């Protein structure tokens, strides 16, 4: 007697092989039969020749706190997602040193969301245990985040780490890896990651081979410095003999459009030398991050309080305004090439400025009768530094090139969306892949798209026996109509669920039934099964 039988489907099994007609039988949370299944089941669903796929894996997102605040995970389940990977870009709520708790909270808040409650963990392992006890409706895996490591040990100090400080960071990293984190993430765009040399990072990464851990990188620059930034992380991985994953690969700023292919050539060259390098991409030509990332790096030294102090100093304001007015050699000044009209205010904290959400900085500045740089600085003062933005700075052709690349997987890079107008990728990434890049633009075949969302990320992030429709694998499944699947979230109205996804099964439990959440919470905390090399 099966627990669940999905009948009469087109099975796209995640391998990249062509779809085939058949049924999928589930018992005790595991796929037990595939093909023509003639067994009784407690629940039988005729899917009417819809696609039966492995559940989608969001291999790069920032749901570290949302999964605790909203364990039903409806935003992702409505997209067919059954697993999320968090702890990306060096941003995570652990490890936590109590004396620097406020520093860590202000660091992660614009990306991860609500930090007003007191976190009951200190180590990465304790955070993972807490997530597991929250009984989410989807599975979760995490990295150890470099930014959190550096804040725990040395705050926002812009200097090389001392040998004892590096050893302390290595110890904290190793604790997380032993607890089951999948690797180390670094965010070299964000302070304090931006203060770290490649040599210091290589020393920290020397811990990873022992645990077969992955290095995931938000590279130092995605604009004018794209190619040297890709070369830098390849150097780190090559020096330490580790696997490398480059997050949300893009060429930002009009002057750099077309360089995505050059970046992919660097990846191919590294692979030709025997290195294990992959990338991910989100299916939009706009990104989303924090407004402070447009600032010169020196302004961010010492944390957000120091940054806000600089805005109150007339001479420093003028220096910031002057530096943002022209290209820079040592950091990517994307505002210079894209303009303030491309920087959209996504979310603010105060009701006073709520009406600015959805406006560009240029529009807000005109409304307030200010220069755009003065407007940006004053808004950050008014919002205590906590403003999220959507940034239109990519070319559609570049996005297509990276999506089509054989060694790219697709993920959302979704941020917290408690307030404001979040990037539509939060609600629309996975259906958009099929609606735009399979059905409309024919960049990918159906089977290629499913592989990039299922078995490929599972293999890359060592997520266990899932991501394929094969007997013995965990029953994480998504049923959708290839003719009608569609993202409906837009930049103007982003909080809209997609259409065309009828059923989602998580750990063998029907968690989305005809588009309605069943309130099942069968998600698990996935711990990497590291093969420890002494």
One Martini backbone bead per residue (centre of mass of N, CA, C, O) as a GRO file, in nm:
protein
  534
    1UNK     BB    1   0.090   0.041   0.028
    2UNK     BB    2   0.063   0.348  -0.064
    3UNK     BB    3   0.055   0.688   0.010
    4UNK     BB    4   0.133   0.787  -0.294
    5UNK     BB    5  -0.014   0.859  -0.630
    6UNK     BB    6   0.117   0.967  -0.936
    7UNK     BB    7  -0.072   1.000  -1.228
    8UNK     BB    8  -0.035   1.067  -1.555
    9UNK     BB    9   0.261   1.162  -1.641
   10UNK     BB   10   0.538   1.374  -1.710
   11UNK     BB   11   0.861   1.262  -1.664
   12UNK     BB   12   1.111   1.467  -1.512
   13UNK     BB   13   1.394   1.335  -1.347
   14UNK     BB   14   1.670   1.549  -1.360
   15UNK     BB   15   1.901   1.436  -1.571
   16UNK     BB   16   1.811   1.540  -1.886
   17UNK     BB   17   1.624   1.352  -1.984
   18UNK     BB   18   1.365   1.257  -2.136
   19UNK     BB   19   1.053   1.239  -2.117
   20UNK     BB   20   0.804   1.026  -1.950
   21UNK     BB   21   0.555   0.817  -1.909
   22UNK     BB   22   0.379   0.812  -1.579
   23UNK     BB   23   0.443   0.709  -1.243
   24UNK     BB   24   0.442   0.792  -0.879
   25UNK     BB   25   0.559   0.626  -0.589
   26UNK     BB   26   0.485   0.661  -0.229
   27UNK     BB   27   0.682   0.575   0.076
   28UNK     BB   28   0.800   0.696   0.359
   29UNK     BB   29   0.926   0.953   0.185
   30UNK     BB   30   0.967   0.761  -0.071
   31UNK     BB   31   1.061   0.651  -0.369
   32UNK     BB   32   0.932   0.325  -0.512
   33UNK     BB   33   0.790   0.412  -0.798
   34UNK     BB   34   0.843   0.399  -1.165
   35UNK     BB   35   0.589   0.434  -1.410
   36UNK     BB   36   0.400   0.152  -1.420
   37UNK     BB   37   0.170   0.172  -1.151
   38UNK     BB   38   0.017  -0.124  -0.977
   39UNK     BB   39  -0.085   0.028  -0.695
   40UNK     BB   40  -0.195   0.091  -0.401
   41UNK     BB   41  -0.343   0.394  -0.242
   42UNK     BB   42  -0.438   0.637  -0.023
   43UNK     BB   43  -0.338   0.844  -0.256
   44UNK     BB   44  -0.477   0.966  -0.566
   45UNK     BB   45  -0.326   1.146  -0.850
   46UNK     BB   46  -0.437   1.291  -1.140
   47UNK     BB   47  -0.229   1.498  -1.351
   48UNK     BB   48  -0.298   1.519  -1.660
   49UNK     BB   49  -0.009   1.537  -1.813
   50UNK     BB   50   0.176   1.654  -1.633
   51UNK     BB   51   0.450   1.757  -1.473
   52UNK     BB   52   0.701   1.552  -1.317
   53UNK     BB   53   0.916   1.671  -1.066
   54UNK     BB   54   1.148   1.758  -0.894
   55UNK     BB   55   1.215   1.945  -0.654
   56UNK     BB   56   1.313   2.255  -0.609
   57UNK     BB   57   1.629   2.434  -0.588
   58UNK     BB   58   1.745   2.696  -0.377
   59UNK     BB   59   2.092   2.768  -0.401
   60UNK     BB   60   2.026   3.099  -0.361
   61UNK     BB   61   1.960   3.256  -0.049
   62UNK     BB   62   1.788   3.473   0.230
   63UNK     BB   63   1.613   3.269   0.460
   64UNK     BB   64   1.736   3.249   0.755
   65UNK     BB   65   1.478   3.399   0.905
   66UNK     BB   66   1.217   3.331   0.749
   67UNK     BB   67   1.209   3.022   0.830
   68UNK     BB   68   1.127   3.107   1.123
   69UNK     BB   69   0.892   3.318   1.081
   70UNK     BB   70   0.804   3.126   0.801
   71UNK     BB   71   0.773   2.788   0.794
   72UNK     BB   72   0.571   2.749   0.541
   73UNK     BB   73   0.694   2.870   0.274
   74UNK     BB   74   0.494   2.975   0.047
   75UNK     BB   75   0.658   3.133  -0.162
   76UNK     BB   76   0.819   2.871  -0.255
   77UNK     BB   77   0.603   2.649  -0.289
   78UNK     BB   78   0.447   2.800  -0.521
   79UNK     BB   79   0.726   2.734  -0.704
   80UNK     BB   80   0.833   2.428  -0.621
   81UNK     BB   81   0.993   2.450  -0.361
   82UNK     BB   82   1.190   2.220  -0.125
   83UNK     BB   83   1.479   2.380  -0.123
   84UNK     BB   84   1.719   2.568   0.076
   85UNK     BB   85   2.006   2.791   0.051
   86UNK     BB   86   2.200   2.934   0.301
   87UNK     BB   87   2.455   3.165   0.389
   88UNK     BB   88   2.512   3.386   0.187
   89UNK     BB   89   2.753   3.628   0.111
   90UNK     BB   90   2.850   3.625   0.426
   91UNK     BB   91   2.544   3.601   0.532
   92UNK     BB   92   2.465   3.561   0.886
   93UNK     BB   93   2.343   3.479   1.226
   94UNK     BB   94   2.612   3.300   1.218
   95UNK     BB   95   2.813   3.363   1.432
   96UNK     BB   96   2.766   3.473   1.786
   97UNK     BB   97   2.865   3.762   1.961
   98UNK     BB   98   2.732   3.938   2.210
   99UNK     BB   99   2.915   4.204   2.188
  100UNK     BB  100   2.826   4.190   1.850
  101UNK     BB  101   2.517   4.174   1.788
  102UNK     BB  102   2.447   4.453   1.664
  103UNK     BB  103   2.647   4.436   1.430
  104UNK     BB  104   2.526   4.186   1.294
  105UNK     BB  105   2.233   4.286   1.261
  106UNK     BB  106   2.299   4.536   1.076
  107UNK     BB  107   2.436   4.368   0.854
  108UNK     BB  108   2.177   4.165   0.781
  109UNK     BB  109   1.897   4.311   0.770
  110UNK     BB  110   1.855   4.405   0.462
  111UNK     BB  111   1.854   4.087   0.375
  112UNK     BB  112   1.720   3.900   0.621
  113UNK     BB  113   1.580   4.093   0.834
  114UNK     BB  114   1.450   4.045   1.124
  115UNK     BB  115   1.643   4.164   1.436
  116UNK     BB  116   1.465   4.225   1.713
  117UNK     BB  117   1.525   3.953   1.815
  118UNK     BB  118   1.659   3.719   2.028
  119UNK     BB  119   1.908   3.511   1.971
  120UNK     BB  120   1.959   3.161   2.086
  121UNK     BB  121   2.240   3.168   1.947
  122UNK     BB  122   2.598   3.119   1.846
  123UNK     BB  123   2.633   2.890   1.666
  124UNK     BB  124   2.585   2.724   1.379
  125UNK     BB  125   2.474   2.463   1.507
  126UNK     BB  126   2.250   2.606   1.674
  127UNK     BB  127   2.102   2.726   1.436
  128UNK     BB  128   2.037   2.458   1.298
  129UNK     BB  129   1.873   2.341   1.529
  130UNK     BB  130   1.655   2.562   1.530
  131UNK     BB  131   1.550   2.517   1.248
  132UNK     BB  132   1.470   2.221   1.287
  133UNK     BB  133   1.259   2.291   1.526
  134UNK     BB  134   1.061   2.469   1.330
  135UNK     BB  135   0.929   2.298   1.113
  136UNK     BB  136   0.942   2.314   0.811
  137UNK     BB  137   0.812   2.289   0.468
  138UNK     BB  138   1.121   2.280   0.410
  139UNK     BB  139   1.437   2.251   0.316
  140UNK     BB  140   1.769   2.304   0.483
  141UNK     BB  141   2.073   2.474   0.401
  142UNK     BB  142   2.422   2.569   0.496
  143UNK     BB  143   2.652   2.803   0.548
  144UNK     BB  144   2.939   2.958   0.625
  145UNK     BB  145   2.992   3.301   0.711
  146UNK     BB  146   3.238   3.531   0.678
  147UNK     BB  147   3.121   3.792   0.796
  148UNK     BB  148   3.045   3.663   1.069
  149UNK     BB  149   3.326   3.576   1.146
  150UNK     BB  150   3.467   3.857   1.145
  151UNK     BB  151   3.281   3.995   1.348
  152UNK     BB  152   3.332   3.798   1.586
  153UNK     BB  153   3.653   3.871   1.589
  154UNK     BB  154   3.678   4.204   1.439
  155UNK     BB  155   3.452   4.322   1.308
  156UNK     BB  156   3.503   4.636   1.107
  157UNK     BB  157   3.799   4.608   1.056
  158UNK     BB  158   4.046   4.766   0.838
  159UNK     BB  159   4.232   4.477   0.836
  160UNK     BB  160   4.438   4.249   0.894
  161UNK     BB  161   4.454   3.953   1.019
  162UNK     BB  162   4.566   3.786   1.264
  163UNK     BB  163   4.670   3.487   1.349
  164UNK     BB  164   4.470   3.443   1.587
  165UNK     BB  165   4.220   3.533   1.423
  166UNK     BB  166   4.235   3.315   1.208
  167UNK     BB  167   4.217   3.077   1.403
  168UNK     BB  168   3.936   3.152   1.508
  169UNK     BB  169   3.789   3.136   1.236
  170UNK     BB  170   3.863   2.840   1.180
  171UNK     BB  171   3.717   2.727   1.426
  172UNK     BB  172   3.430   2.827   1.348
  173UNK     BB  173   3.419   2.688   1.077
  174UNK     BB  174   3.459   2.398   1.179
  175UNK     BB  175   3.206   2.384   1.349
  176UNK     BB  176   3.007   2.412   1.109
  177UNK     BB  177   3.107   2.167   0.946
  178UNK     BB  178   3.054   1.954   1.166
  179UNK     BB  179   2.736   2.029   1.171
  180UNK     BB  180   2.675   2.053   0.826
  181UNK     BB  181   2.795   2.246   0.656
  182UNK     BB  182   2.876   2.298   0.304
  183UNK     BB  183   3.053   2.566   0.371
  184UNK     BB  184   3.183   2.871   0.231
  185UNK     BB  185   3.094   3.214   0.243
  186UNK     BB  186   3.149   3.506   0.034
  187UNK     BB  187   3.146   3.887   0.059
  188UNK     BB  188   3.336   4.121  -0.123
  189UNK     BB  189   3.138   4.371  -0.132
  190UNK     BB  190   3.115   4.346   0.174
  191UNK     BB  191   3.132   4.469   0.472
  192UNK     BB  192   3.423   4.295   0.575
  193UNK     BB  193   3.505   4.134   0.316
  194UNK     BB  194   3.649   4.377   0.159
  195UNK     BB  195   3.905   4.363   0.378
  196UNK     BB  196   3.997   4.096   0.233
  197UNK     BB  197   4.237   3.905   0.133
  198UNK     BB  198   4.333   3.643  -0.054
  199UNK     BB  199   4.532   3.526   0.154
  200UNK     BB  200   4.338   3.512   0.393
  201UNK     BB  201   4.128   3.332   0.252
  202UNK     BB  202   4.314   3.093   0.195
  203UNK     BB  203   4.370   3.027   0.489
  204UNK     BB  204   4.075   2.970   0.566
  205UNK     BB  205   4.029   2.749   0.329
  206UNK     BB  206   4.217   2.521   0.451
  207UNK     BB  207   3.969   2.372   0.593
  208UNK     BB  208   3.790   2.246   0.359
  209UNK     BB  209   3.923   1.974   0.260
  210UNK     BB  210   3.859   1.801   0.515
  211UNK     BB  211   3.524   1.847   0.428
  212UNK     BB  212   3.456   1.901   0.133
  213UNK     BB  213   3.418   2.205   0.095
  214UNK     BB  214   3.253   2.486  -0.025
  215UNK     BB  215   3.309   2.776  -0.229
  216UNK     BB  216   3.118   3.073  -0.202
  217UNK     BB  217   3.084   3.368  -0.428
  218UNK     BB  218   3.083   3.710  -0.378
  219UNK     BB  219   3.230   3.908  -0.558
  220UNK     BB  220   3.399   4.210  -0.558
  221UNK     BB  221   3.319   4.246  -0.874
  222UNK     BB  222   3.051   4.315  -1.143
  223UNK     BB  223   3.194   4.519  -1.325
  224UNK     BB  224   3.487   4.645  -1.402
  225UNK     BB  225   3.595   4.395  -1.192
  226UNK     BB  226   3.508   4.113  -1.289
  227UNK     BB  227   3.761   3.956  -1.392
  228UNK     BB  228   3.951   3.991  -1.142
  229UNK     BB  229   3.739   3.864  -0.947
  230UNK     BB  230   3.734   3.585  -1.070
  231UNK     BB  231   4.039   3.535  -1.054
  232UNK     BB  232   4.063   3.549  -0.747
  233UNK     BB  233   3.884   3.296  -0.671
  234UNK     BB  234   4.045   3.098  -0.838
  235UNK     BB  235   4.307   3.132  -0.685
  236UNK     BB  236   4.207   3.034  -0.412
  237UNK     BB  237   4.115   2.750  -0.507
  238UNK     BB  238   4.387   2.660  -0.631
  239UNK     BB  239   4.569   2.693  -0.378
  240UNK     BB  240   4.362   2.493  -0.191
  241UNK     BB  241   4.193   2.267  -0.346
  242UNK     BB  242   3.895   2.369  -0.421
  243UNK     BB  243   3.569   2.422  -0.454
  244UNK     BB  244   3.381   2.640  -0.685
  245UNK     BB  245   3.124   2.902  -0.639
  246UNK     BB  246   2.958   3.139  -0.840
  247UNK     BB  247   2.760   3.395  -0.769
  248UNK     BB  248   2.559   3.565  -0.956
  249UNK     BB  249   2.646   3.596  -1.249
  250UNK     BB  250   2.768   3.913  -1.385
  251UNK     BB  251   2.729   4.224  -1.588
  252UNK     BB  252   2.769   4.540  -1.460
  253UNK     BB  253   2.699   4.772  -1.655
  254UNK     BB  254   2.700   4.888  -1.968
  255UNK     BB  255   3.019   4.877  -2.017
  256UNK     BB  256   3.000   4.539  -1.943
  257UNK     BB  257   2.850   4.434  -2.161
  258UNK     BB  258   2.964   4.095  -2.250
  259UNK     BB  259   3.154   3.985  -2.004
  260UNK     BB  260   3.025   3.715  -1.928
  261UNK     BB  261   3.180   3.544  -2.135
  262UNK     BB  262   3.461   3.601  -2.017
  263UNK     BB  263   3.401   3.472  -1.744
  264UNK     BB  264   3.338   3.189  -1.858
  265UNK     BB  265   3.623   3.146  -1.971
  266UNK     BB  266   3.762   3.135  -1.697
  267UNK     BB  267   3.612   2.885  -1.604
  268UNK     BB  268   3.701   2.698  -1.836
  269UNK     BB  269   4.003   2.722  -1.784
  270UNK     BB  270   3.995   2.600  -1.501
  271UNK     BB  271   3.870   2.328  -1.583
  272UNK     BB  272   4.106   2.253  -1.778
  273UNK     BB  273   4.301   2.238  -1.506
  274UNK     BB  274   4.097   2.071  -1.291
  275UNK     BB  275   3.877   2.248  -1.188
  276UNK     BB  276   3.595   2.309  -0.960
  277UNK     BB  277   3.365   2.507  -1.147
  278UNK     BB  278   3.081   2.717  -1.077
  279UNK     BB  279   2.746   2.859  -1.134
  280UNK     BB  280   2.506   3.123  -1.089
  281UNK     BB  281   2.158   3.237  -1.168
  282UNK     BB  282   1.926   3.488  -1.239
  283UNK     BB  283   1.610   3.560  -1.431
  284UNK     BB  284   1.735   3.870  -1.436
  285UNK     BB  285   1.828   4.229  -1.503
  286UNK     BB  286   1.794   4.258  -1.190
  287UNK     BB  287   1.887   4.348  -0.876
  288UNK     BB  288   1.956   4.296  -0.510
  289UNK     BB  289   2.016   4.515  -0.225
  290UNK     BB  290   2.201   4.747  -0.061
  291UNK     BB  291   2.255   5.084  -0.049
  292UNK     BB  292   2.551   5.078   0.073
  293UNK     BB  293   2.695   4.947  -0.188
  294UNK     BB  294   2.741   5.236  -0.339
  295UNK     BB  295   2.968   5.295  -0.160
  296UNK     BB  296   3.252   5.366  -0.052
  297UNK     BB  297   3.440   5.156   0.139
  298UNK     BB  298   3.538   5.364   0.363
  299UNK     BB  299   3.245   5.428   0.475
  300UNK     BB  300   3.216   5.120   0.612
  301UNK     BB  301   3.396   5.159   0.834
  302UNK     BB  302   3.288   5.028   1.152
  303UNK     BB  303   3.009   5.048   1.044
  304UNK     BB  304   2.703   5.206   1.038
  305UNK     BB  305   2.762   5.433   1.243
  306UNK     BB  306   3.004   5.551   1.090
  307UNK     BB  307   2.854   5.612   0.831
  308UNK     BB  308   2.648   5.813   0.954
  309UNK     BB  309   2.861   6.011   1.055
  310UNK     BB  310   2.969   6.092   0.775
  311UNK     BB  311   2.694   6.228   0.683
  312UNK     BB  312   2.738   6.467   0.914
  313UNK     BB  313   2.988   6.546   0.737
  314UNK     BB  314   3.048   6.779   0.510
  315UNK     BB  315   3.324   6.690   0.388
  316UNK     BB  316   3.245   6.389   0.347
  317UNK     BB  317   3.009   6.436   0.160
  318UNK     BB  318   3.176   6.562  -0.066
  319UNK     BB  319   3.357   6.318  -0.113
  320UNK     BB  320   3.135   6.121  -0.190
  321UNK     BB  321   3.021   6.281  -0.426
  322UNK     BB  322   3.282   6.284  -0.592
  323UNK     BB  323   3.331   5.970  -0.613
  324UNK     BB  324   3.036   5.915  -0.749
  325UNK     BB  325   3.102   6.090  -1.029
  326UNK     BB  326   3.321   5.857  -1.088
  327UNK     BB  327   3.532   5.639  -1.176
  328UNK     BB  328   3.692   5.344  -1.035
  329UNK     BB  329   3.962   5.129  -0.975
  330UNK     BB  330   3.912   4.982  -0.673
  331UNK     BB  331   3.595   5.015  -0.746
  332UNK     BB  332   3.251   4.972  -0.810
  333UNK     BB  333   3.080   5.239  -0.982
  334UNK     BB  334   2.767   5.189  -1.088
  335UNK     BB  335   2.623   5.465  -1.081
  336UNK     BB  336   2.788   5.600  -1.303
  337UNK     BB  337   2.675   5.402  -1.541
  338UNK     BB  338   2.348   5.392  -1.456
  339UNK     BB  339   2.226   5.561  -1.245
  340UNK     BB  340   1.973   5.668  -1.023
  341UNK     BB  341   1.731   5.552  -1.202
  342UNK     BB  342   1.834   5.237  -1.134
  343UNK     BB  343   1.764   5.299  -0.826
  344UNK     BB  344   1.544   5.114  -0.627
  345UNK     BB  345   1.321   5.138  -0.376
  346UNK     BB  346   1.216   4.864  -0.184
  347UNK     BB  347   1.294   4.924   0.136
  348UNK     BB  348   1.174   5.046   0.447
  349UNK     BB  349   1.112   5.134   0.798
  350UNK     BB  350   0.943   5.390   0.764
  351UNK     BB  351   0.646   5.554   0.720
  352UNK     BB  352   0.745   5.823   0.605
  353UNK     BB  353   0.898   5.657   0.345
  354UNK     BB  354   0.695   5.455   0.207
  355UNK     BB  355   0.631   5.625  -0.063
  356UNK     BB  356   0.924   5.550  -0.197
  357UNK     BB  357   0.845   5.285  -0.275
  358UNK     BB  358   0.942   5.232  -0.620
  359UNK     BB  359   1.147   5.445  -0.634
  360UNK     BB  360   1.388   5.632  -0.736
  361UNK     BB  361   1.641   5.826  -0.641
  362UNK     BB  362   1.583   6.043  -0.850
  363UNK     BB  363   1.282   6.083  -0.774
  364UNK     BB  364   1.324   6.142  -0.473
  365UNK     BB  365   1.505   6.390  -0.515
  366UNK     BB  366   1.300   6.561  -0.668
  367UNK     BB  367   1.082   6.560  -0.448
  368UNK     BB  368   1.305   6.685  -0.227
  369UNK     BB  369   1.515   6.883  -0.360
  370UNK     BB  370   1.777   6.700  -0.442
  371UNK     BB  371   2.054   6.551  -0.454
  372UNK     BB  372   2.101   6.221  -0.492
  373UNK     BB  373   2.328   6.189  -0.276
  374UNK     BB  374   2.185   6.339  -0.051
  375UNK     BB  375   1.936   6.162  -0.049
  376UNK     BB  376   2.075   5.895   0.018
  377UNK     BB  377   2.201   5.984   0.289
  378UNK     BB  378   1.940   6.082   0.431
  379UNK     BB  379   1.787   5.817   0.415
  380UNK     BB  380   1.990   5.652   0.580
  381UNK     BB  381   1.953   5.821   0.832
  382UNK     BB  382   1.639   5.781   0.862
  383UNK     BB  383   1.693   5.440   0.835
  384UNK     BB  384   1.954   5.341   0.978
  385UNK     BB  385   2.071   5.197   0.696
  386UNK     BB  386   1.779   5.045   0.608
  387UNK     BB  387   1.807   4.975   0.265
  388UNK     BB  388   1.650   4.846  -0.012
  389UNK     BB  389   1.731   4.736  -0.352
  390UNK     BB  390   1.682   4.787  -0.699
  391UNK     BB  391   1.901   4.693  -0.986
  392UNK     BB  392   1.946   4.827  -1.311
  393UNK     BB  393   2.248   4.648  -1.469
  394UNK     BB  394   2.157   4.450  -1.705
  395UNK     BB  395   2.166   4.213  -1.965
  396UNK     BB  396   1.972   3.994  -2.130
  397UNK     BB  397   2.195   3.848  -2.289
  398UNK     BB  398   2.371   3.770  -2.050
  399UNK     BB  399   2.164   3.603  -1.899
  400UNK     BB  400   2.127   3.393  -2.124
  401UNK     BB  401   2.418   3.293  -2.135
  402UNK     BB  402   2.426   3.183  -1.840
  403UNK     BB  403   2.180   2.998  -1.853
  404UNK     BB  404   2.300   2.821  -2.098
  405UNK     BB  405   2.518   2.727  -1.931
  406UNK     BB  406   2.611   2.415  -1.833
  407UNK     BB  407   2.751   2.525  -1.537
  408UNK     BB  408   2.466   2.634  -1.462
  409UNK     BB  409   2.257   2.747  -1.212
  410UNK     BB  410   1.933   2.819  -1.066
  411UNK     BB  411   1.849   3.112  -0.871
  412UNK     BB  412   1.715   3.378  -0.670
  413UNK     BB  413   1.837   3.573  -0.446
  414UNK     BB  414   1.649   3.612  -0.213
  415UNK     BB  415   1.504   3.833   0.002
  416UNK     BB  416   1.371   3.986   0.222
  417UNK     BB  417   0.985   4.059   0.254
  418UNK     BB  418   0.830   4.227   0.482
  419UNK     BB  419   0.873   4.486   0.307
  420UNK     BB  420   0.758   4.635   0.043
  421UNK     BB  421   0.927   4.594  -0.285
  422UNK     BB  422   1.027   4.327  -0.395
  423UNK     BB  423   1.179   4.131  -0.579
  424UNK     BB  424   1.024   3.912  -0.802
  425UNK     BB  425   1.208   3.661  -0.745
  426UNK     BB  426   1.072   3.571  -0.480
  427UNK     BB  427   0.793   3.477  -0.655
  428UNK     BB  428   0.923   3.393  -0.979
  429UNK     BB  429   1.175   3.231  -1.073
  430UNK     BB  430   1.083   2.932  -1.152
  431UNK     BB  431   0.851   2.988  -1.355
  432UNK     BB  432   1.023   3.174  -1.540
  433UNK     BB  433   1.206   2.968  -1.664
  434UNK     BB  434   0.968   2.832  -1.828
  435UNK     BB  435   0.819   3.077  -1.958
  436UNK     BB  436   1.079   3.224  -2.087
  437UNK     BB  437   1.336   3.006  -2.135
  438UNK     BB  438   1.150   2.785  -2.273
  439UNK     BB  439   0.881   2.883  -2.414
  440UNK     BB  440   0.969   3.163  -2.538
  441UNK     BB  441   1.307   3.167  -2.592
  442UNK     BB  442   1.454   2.885  -2.607
  443UNK     BB  443   1.720   2.837  -2.425
  444UNK     BB  444   1.571   2.587  -2.302
  445UNK     BB  445   1.488   2.294  -2.214
  446UNK     BB  446   1.299   2.130  -2.003
  447UNK     BB  447   1.524   1.932  -1.903
  448UNK     BB  448   1.742   2.145  -1.848
  449UNK     BB  449   1.587   2.312  -1.641
  450UNK     BB  450   1.541   2.092  -1.432
  451UNK     BB  451   1.838   2.028  -1.377
  452UNK     BB  452   1.911   2.326  -1.271
  453UNK     BB  453   1.682   2.273  -1.019
  454UNK     BB  454   1.802   1.983  -0.912
  455UNK     BB  455   2.049   1.776  -0.955
  456UNK     BB  456   2.269   1.988  -0.966
  457UNK     BB  457   2.240   2.125  -0.684
  458UNK     BB  458   2.258   1.864  -0.525
  459UNK     BB  459   2.545   1.793  -0.612
  460UNK     BB  460   2.687   2.064  -0.536
  461UNK     BB  461   2.556   2.066  -0.216
  462UNK     BB  462   2.515   1.793  -0.087
  463UNK     BB  463   2.175   1.687  -0.048
  464UNK     BB  464   2.146   1.403  -0.132
  465UNK     BB  465   1.855   1.194  -0.193
  466UNK     BB  466   1.785   1.412  -0.440
  467UNK     BB  467   1.668   1.540  -0.765
  468UNK     BB  468   1.536   1.254  -0.834
  469UNK     BB  469   1.337   1.011  -1.015
  470UNK     BB  470   1.407   0.756  -0.789
  471UNK     BB  471   1.435   0.485  -0.637
  472UNK     BB  472   1.516   0.588  -0.294
  473UNK     BB  473   1.428   0.873  -0.308
  474UNK     BB  474   1.326   1.155  -0.206
  475UNK     BB  475   0.988   1.291  -0.188
  476UNK     BB  476   1.045   1.549  -0.400
  477UNK     BB  477   0.771   1.723  -0.564
  478UNK     BB  478   0.660   1.859  -0.889
  479UNK     BB  479   0.356   1.996  -1.034
  480UNK     BB  480   0.317   2.097  -1.384
  481UNK     BB  481   0.218   2.327  -1.645
  482UNK     BB  482   0.380   2.403  -1.933
  483UNK     BB  483   0.151   2.597  -2.063
  484UNK     BB  484   0.089   2.779  -1.770
  485UNK     BB  485   0.336   2.852  -1.651
  486UNK     BB  486   0.366   3.157  -1.435
  487UNK     BB  487   0.482   3.457  -1.373
  488UNK     BB  488   0.332   3.753  -1.186
  489UNK     BB  489   0.562   3.903  -1.086
  490UNK     BB  490   0.648   4.243  -1.041
  491UNK     BB  491   0.794   4.542  -0.981
  492UNK     BB  492   0.515   4.673  -0.906
  493UNK     BB  493   0.385   4.359  -0.835
  494UNK     BB  494   0.549   4.119  -0.643
  495UNK     BB  495   0.300   3.987  -0.457
  496UNK     BB  496   0.281   3.709  -0.661
  497UNK     BB  497   0.167   3.424  -0.751
  498UNK     BB  498   0.182   3.171  -0.943
  499UNK     BB  499   0.112   2.967  -1.220
  500UNK     BB  500   0.079   2.601  -1.285
  501UNK     BB  501   0.104   2.489  -0.982
  502UNK     BB  502  -0.044   2.215  -0.809
  503UNK     BB  503   0.197   2.028  -0.678
  504UNK     BB  504   0.363   1.954  -0.354
  505UNK     BB  505   0.628   1.744  -0.236
  506UNK     BB  506   0.745   1.678   0.107
  507UNK     BB  507   0.864   1.404   0.226
  508UNK     BB  508   0.580   1.266   0.106
  509UNK     BB  509   0.412   1.532   0.149
  510UNK     BB  510   0.131   1.704   0.082
  511UNK     BB  511   0.177   2.066   0.062
  512UNK     BB  512   0.052   2.113  -0.231
  513UNK     BB  513  -0.304   2.153  -0.323
  514UNK     BB  514  -0.417   2.309  -0.573
  515UNK     BB  515  -0.247   2.569  -0.447
  516UNK     BB  516  -0.275   2.459  -0.144
  517UNK     BB  517  -0.187   2.472   0.171
  518UNK     BB  518  -0.167   2.194   0.414
  519UNK     BB  519   0.040   2.237   0.671
  520UNK     BB  520   0.280   2.090   0.617
  521UNK     BB  521   0.599   1.993   0.816
  522UNK     BB  522   0.865   1.808   0.652
  523UNK     BB  523   1.109   1.952   0.692
  524UNK     BB  524   1.472   1.961   0.677
  525UNK     BB  525   1.785   1.955   0.809
  526UNK     BB  526   2.063   1.971   0.609
  527UNK     BB  527   2.346   1.764   0.639
  528UNK     BB  528   2.649   1.735   0.557
  529UNK     BB  529   2.838   1.452   0.429
  530UNK     BB  530   3.137   1.454   0.528
  531UNK     BB  531   3.452   1.365   0.407
  532UNK     BB  532   3.695   1.321   0.632
  533UNK     BB  533   4.027   1.456   0.602
  534UNK     BB  534   4.335   1.399   0.784
   0.00000   0.00000   0.00000
